[in-house]
Short mmCIF file of C-alpha atoms in Angstrom, two decimals:
data_model
loop_
_atom_site.label_atom_id
_atom_site.label_comp_id
_atom_site.label_asym_id
_atom_site.label_seq_id
_atom_site.Cartn_x
_atom_site.Cartn_y
_atom_site.Cartn_z
CA MET A 25 -0.07 0.06 -0.16
CA ALA A 26 1.75 3.41 -1.02
CA VAL A 27 1.21 6.29 -3.34
CA GLN A 28 3.89 6.32 -5.62
CA LEU A 29 5.57 9.24 -7.05
CA ASN A 30 7.64 9.06 -10.36
CA ALA A 31 9.36 11.55 -11.90
CA ASP A 32 8.38 11.50 -15.88
CA THR A 33 11.68 10.65 -16.96
CA SER A 34 10.58 9.87 -20.79
CA ASP A 35 9.96 13.91 -21.10
CA MET A 36 12.84 14.39 -19.07
CA GLN A 37 15.17 12.79 -20.94
CA ARG A 38 14.41 14.12 -23.77
CA LEU A 39 14.80 17.47 -22.40
CA MET A 40 18.18 16.64 -20.63
CA ALA A 41 19.47 15.21 -24.58
CA ARG A 42 19.04 18.89 -25.58
CA LEU A 43 21.28 19.99 -22.70
CA GLY A 44 24.79 20.43 -21.20
CA GLN A 45 25.95 18.71 -18.79
CA GLU A 46 25.11 21.83 -16.55
CA GLY A 47 21.21 21.56 -17.52
CA ARG A 48 21.20 18.32 -17.15
CA ARG A 49 22.56 18.82 -13.63
CA ALA A 50 19.61 21.00 -13.11
CA VAL A 51 16.85 18.91 -14.32
CA GLU A 52 17.95 16.13 -11.81
CA ILE A 53 18.30 18.34 -8.89
CA ALA A 54 15.18 19.72 -9.66
CA MET A 55 13.38 16.13 -9.73
CA GLN A 56 14.67 15.31 -6.54
CA GLU A 57 13.41 18.15 -4.83
CA ALA A 58 10.06 18.13 -6.43
CA VAL A 59 9.42 14.53 -5.70
CA ARG A 60 10.70 15.23 -1.77
CA LYS A 61 8.81 18.36 -1.41
CA THR A 62 5.75 16.42 -2.96
CA GLY A 63 6.27 13.62 -0.99
CA HIS A 64 5.87 15.49 2.18
CA LEU A 65 3.07 17.29 0.77
CA VAL A 66 1.33 14.22 0.73
CA ILE A 67 2.25 13.30 4.10
CA ALA A 68 0.49 16.63 5.45
CA ALA A 69 -2.57 15.97 3.82
CA GLU A 70 -2.99 12.41 4.74
CA ARG A 71 -2.88 13.73 8.08
CA ARG A 72 -5.42 16.50 8.03
CA GLU A 73 -7.33 14.25 6.23
CA MET A 74 -7.33 11.96 8.94
CA ARG A 75 -8.05 14.38 11.23
CA ARG A 76 -11.18 15.41 9.24
CA VAL A 77 -12.73 11.77 8.99
CA PHE A 78 -11.37 10.13 12.43
CA ASP A 79 -13.19 11.12 15.54
CA ARG A 80 -9.75 12.42 18.19
CA PRO A 81 -7.02 10.05 16.28
CA THR A 82 -3.73 9.05 18.23
CA ARG A 83 -0.40 10.69 17.17
CA PHE A 84 0.65 6.87 16.18
CA THR A 85 -2.44 6.74 13.76
CA LEU A 86 -1.38 10.25 12.34
CA ASN A 87 2.42 9.25 12.00
CA ALA A 88 1.78 5.86 10.69
CA PHE A 89 2.97 7.00 7.62
CA GLU A 90 6.44 7.64 5.83
CA ILE A 91 8.32 8.01 2.74
CA SER A 92 10.63 6.13 1.08
CA PHE A 93 13.01 7.06 -1.46
CA PRO A 94 14.00 3.93 -3.55
CA ARG A 95 16.44 4.36 -6.40
CA ALA A 96 15.82 1.72 -9.00
CA GLY A 97 17.20 1.54 -12.10
CA GLY A 98 18.70 5.12 -11.80
CA GLN A 99 14.66 6.28 -11.50
CA ILE A 100 14.02 9.36 -9.19
CA GLY A 101 11.10 8.83 -7.09
CA ALA A 102 9.29 8.21 -3.61
CA ARG A 103 6.88 6.18 -2.07
CA VAL A 104 4.30 7.07 0.83
CA GLN A 105 3.63 4.47 2.71
CA PRO A 106 2.93 2.70 6.17
CA LYS A 107 6.14 2.33 8.57
CA ASP A 108 8.03 -0.90 8.93
CA GLY A 109 5.59 -3.11 11.10
CA TYR A 110 2.78 -1.07 11.09
CA TRP A 111 0.44 -3.10 9.18
CA SER A 112 0.98 -6.24 11.21
CA ARG A 113 -0.11 -4.52 14.72
CA SER A 114 -3.49 -5.82 16.24
CA ASP A 115 -3.88 -2.03 16.87
CA ASN A 116 -3.51 -0.69 13.29
CA TYR A 117 -7.10 -0.02 11.55
CA LEU A 118 -6.17 2.54 9.00
CA GLN A 119 -5.85 -0.81 6.47
CA VAL A 120 -9.86 -1.45 6.92
CA GLN A 121 -10.86 2.58 6.85
CA ILE A 122 -8.50 2.80 3.55
CA GLU A 123 -9.85 -0.67 1.77
CA GLY A 124 -13.23 -1.47 3.82
CA GLY A 125 -14.06 -4.72 4.70
CA GLN A 126 -13.68 -6.57 8.13
CA ARG A 127 -11.23 -5.37 11.07
CA ARG A 128 -8.36 -7.58 12.30
CA THR A 129 -9.09 -9.32 16.04
CA LYS A 130 -7.09 -6.90 18.54
CA ALA A 131 -4.79 -8.40 20.95
CA PHE A 132 -6.85 -8.37 24.02
CA GLU A 133 -10.11 -10.00 21.87
CA ARG A 134 -7.64 -12.84 21.34
CA ALA A 135 -6.78 -12.86 25.16
CA LEU A 136 -10.75 -13.35 25.53
CA LYS A 137 -10.92 -15.96 23.03
CA ALA A 138 -8.31 -17.66 24.64
CA ARG A 139 -10.02 -17.82 27.94
CA GLY A 140 -13.26 -19.28 25.90
CA LEU A 141 -15.16 -15.92 26.17
CA LEU A 142 -15.39 -14.65 23.13
CA PRO A 143 -16.35 -17.19 19.80
CA ASP A 144 -14.47 -17.23 16.73
CA GLY A 145 -16.26 -14.44 14.77
CA TRP A 146 -17.21 -12.38 17.15
CA PHE A 147 -15.98 -9.04 18.37
CA ALA A 148 -15.86 -6.90 21.50
CA VAL A 149 -16.99 -3.34 21.40
CA PRO A 150 -16.82 -0.92 24.34
CA GLY A 151 -19.99 -0.79 26.14
CA ALA A 152 -22.02 2.18 27.37
CA LYS A 153 -19.94 2.46 30.83
CA ALA A 154 -16.35 1.44 29.23
CA SER A 155 -13.98 3.94 30.53
CA ILE A 156 -12.94 5.91 27.42
CA ASP A 157 -9.93 7.81 27.01
CA ALA A 158 -9.24 11.19 25.88
CA TYR A 159 -8.82 9.82 21.35
CA GLY A 160 -12.43 7.80 22.32
CA ASN A 161 -11.04 4.37 22.89
CA MET A 162 -11.56 1.94 26.06
CA SER A 163 -9.24 2.72 28.48
CA ALA A 164 -5.92 0.67 28.06
CA GLY A 165 -6.28 0.03 31.87
CA GLN A 166 -9.63 -1.00 32.17
CA ILE A 167 -8.97 -3.88 29.03
CA ARG A 168 -6.07 -4.99 31.83
CA GLN A 169 -7.92 -4.93 34.49
CA VAL A 170 -10.77 -6.85 32.46
CA LEU A 171 -8.24 -9.96 31.30
CA ALA A 172 -6.50 -9.60 34.44
CA TRP A 173 -9.93 -10.46 36.54
CA PHE A 174 -10.73 -13.53 34.33
CA THR A 175 -6.45 -14.74 34.74
CA ALA A 176 -6.60 -13.92 30.71
CA ALA A 177 -3.07 -11.58 30.76
CA GLU A 178 -0.81 -14.14 29.95
CA SER A 179 -2.61 -14.54 27.00
CA GLY A 180 -1.08 -11.83 24.54
CA LEU A 181 -1.66 -8.08 25.60
CA ALA A 182 1.34 -5.42 25.15
CA GLY A 183 2.00 -4.01 29.11
CA SER A 184 2.44 -5.40 32.09
CA ILE A 185 -0.24 -7.02 33.47
CA GLN A 186 -0.71 -9.46 36.45
CA ASN A 187 -3.73 -11.86 36.56
CA MET A 188 -5.71 -11.37 39.89
CA THR A 189 -5.71 -14.05 42.22
CA ALA A 190 -9.10 -15.67 43.91
CA ALA A 191 -8.49 -13.14 47.38
CA THR A 192 -7.91 -10.24 45.29
CA ARG A 193 -11.24 -10.59 43.07
CA GLN A 194 -12.95 -11.36 46.40
CA ARG A 195 -11.43 -8.14 48.07
CA ARG A 196 -12.64 -6.26 44.75
CA ARG A 197 -15.94 -7.87 45.51
CA ARG A 198 -16.01 -6.64 48.82
CA GLY A 199 -14.91 -3.12 48.47
CA THR A 200 -13.95 -0.88 51.21
CA ARG A 201 -15.75 2.11 53.68
CA LYS A 202 -14.92 4.23 50.71
CA ARG A 203 -15.29 2.22 47.51
CA ALA A 204 -17.83 0.46 46.55
CA GLY A 205 -17.14 -3.53 45.80
CA PHE A 206 -17.21 -5.37 41.87
CA GLU A 207 -16.64 -7.58 39.56
CA TYR A 208 -17.04 -8.80 36.34
CA PHE A 209 -18.85 -11.34 34.69
CA ALA A 210 -19.07 -12.49 30.86
CA VAL A 211 -21.91 -13.45 29.21
CA VAL A 212 -21.09 -15.66 26.52
CA PRO A 213 -22.83 -16.07 23.17
CA GLY A 214 -24.26 -19.11 22.79
CA VAL A 215 -24.35 -19.97 26.80
CA ASN A 216 -28.12 -19.31 27.46
CA PHE A 217 -28.25 -20.81 31.60
CA VAL A 218 -25.46 -19.91 34.30
CA ARG A 219 -26.28 -21.70 37.27
CA GLY A 220 -29.32 -22.60 36.24
CA ARG A 221 -30.60 -19.27 35.48
CA ARG A 222 -31.47 -18.26 32.01
CA GLN A 223 -29.49 -15.09 30.50
CA THR A 224 -31.27 -12.24 29.65
CA LEU A 225 -28.25 -9.98 28.97
CA HIS A 226 -26.40 -9.20 25.62
CA PRO A 227 -23.35 -11.09 24.77
CA GLY A 228 -20.41 -9.11 26.82
CA ILE A 229 -18.80 -7.99 30.03
CA TYR A 230 -20.52 -6.73 32.48
CA ARG A 231 -19.09 -5.06 36.04
CA ARG A 232 -21.46 -5.63 38.97
CA THR A 233 -21.35 -3.17 41.68
CA THR A 234 -22.68 -3.40 44.71
CA THR A 235 -23.09 -0.66 47.82
CA GLY A 236 -22.46 -0.73 50.84
CA ALA A 237 -26.74 -0.69 51.62
CA GLY A 238 -27.03 -3.69 49.07
CA ALA A 239 -27.94 -1.82 46.26
CA ARG A 240 -26.36 -3.82 43.04
CA SER A 241 -26.17 -2.32 39.47
CA ILE A 242 -25.11 -4.19 36.22
CA GLU A 243 -22.94 -1.99 33.60
CA PRO A 244 -22.44 -2.73 30.22
CA ILE A 245 -18.36 -2.82 29.97
CA LEU A 246 -17.66 -4.84 26.73
CA ILE A 247 -20.56 -5.69 24.11
CA PHE A 248 -19.96 -8.69 21.79
CA VAL A 249 -20.89 -8.11 18.22
CA ARG A 250 -20.89 -10.61 15.41
CA ARG A 251 -19.51 -8.54 12.60
CA MET A 252 -17.37 -5.97 12.28
CA ARG A 253 -17.73 -4.44 8.83
CA TYR A 254 -16.64 -0.73 7.58
CA SER A 255 -17.27 0.52 4.09
CA ARG A 256 -14.03 3.08 3.01
CA ARG A 257 -13.61 6.44 4.54
CA PHE A 258 -10.28 7.39 4.34
CA ASP A 259 -9.48 8.05 0.30
CA PHE A 260 -5.45 7.53 1.12
CA TYR A 261 -4.74 7.06 -2.79
CA GLY A 262 -7.25 9.89 -4.07
CA ILE A 263 -5.72 12.47 -1.81
CA GLY A 264 -2.30 11.31 -2.30
CA ASN A 265 -2.80 11.43 -5.73
CA LYS A 266 -4.38 14.68 -5.99
CA ILE A 267 -1.36 16.07 -4.43
CA VAL A 268 0.75 15.31 -6.42
CA ARG A 269 -0.86 16.07 -9.82
CA ASP A 270 -1.48 19.60 -8.42
CA ASN A 271 1.86 20.29 -7.05
CA TYR A 272 4.71 17.93 -8.65
CA THR A 273 5.07 20.05 -11.97
CA ARG A 274 4.95 23.34 -10.29
CA LEU A 275 7.81 22.29 -7.89
CA PHE A 276 10.17 21.06 -10.31
CA ASN A 277 9.24 24.09 -12.96
CA THR A 278 9.97 26.68 -9.59
CA ARG A 279 13.60 24.53 -8.87
CA TYR A 280 14.24 23.95 -12.67
CA GLN A 281 14.09 28.02 -13.56
CA ARG A 282 16.01 28.81 -10.52
CA GLU A 283 19.13 26.25 -11.02
CA MET A 284 18.86 27.71 -15.08
CA ASP A 285 19.20 31.62 -13.52
CA LYS A 286 22.30 30.63 -12.39
CA ILE A 287 23.78 29.04 -15.43
CA ARG A 288 22.83 32.11 -17.54
#
């Protein structure tokens, strides 16, 4: 996946054939600068578009792309492409926003699957009472707390997590004078009865909070859904190619004229 910036060498070769050594050098300098500056304009335009179409994109998302300058066969060109390793990360969501389709399974979802809580073909999305961070995502702290509660921490999530022991879970349930007790429980898809009781909640992870007076509340933290298909929202190729069309020739001509003025 990349926006390709290649200098039009056919026209340039004809131009260079009519020029002396200094003129040919001017063409090469102008092509190199036009490619480099156009690449940076593409990166800037892609970031503006991400800020427009996404809700509070993180720095990781905004900095997902880089410029490389391959010189295959002496051709002057550049590529605006994902940084090494970005596409293989589980928290990469740009690919599905660019190409559409079903998003990949996230690391914490794989951990829930390993514990038998999330069947294949299901995904987890934040519930109405999930803790949301400044970027509109479920907070990493709460995800770790959920995984630790279900002893799923060892199943793979970035960061240091320790599973809760039975004693720790019991202390959380009891709470303190100043803090209500709580526990997490899962409603697993396809499991209709638990301890003889029919499940009426939508599949997901819930938090049950108990106050000192004995009152209880049940809050949805993660909701399990069958499909997570996305339409194309981020026109990565369209934005990039338009920037190339609108700017490369102008930048080349400006630098080429400057170099030729030095010769004359």
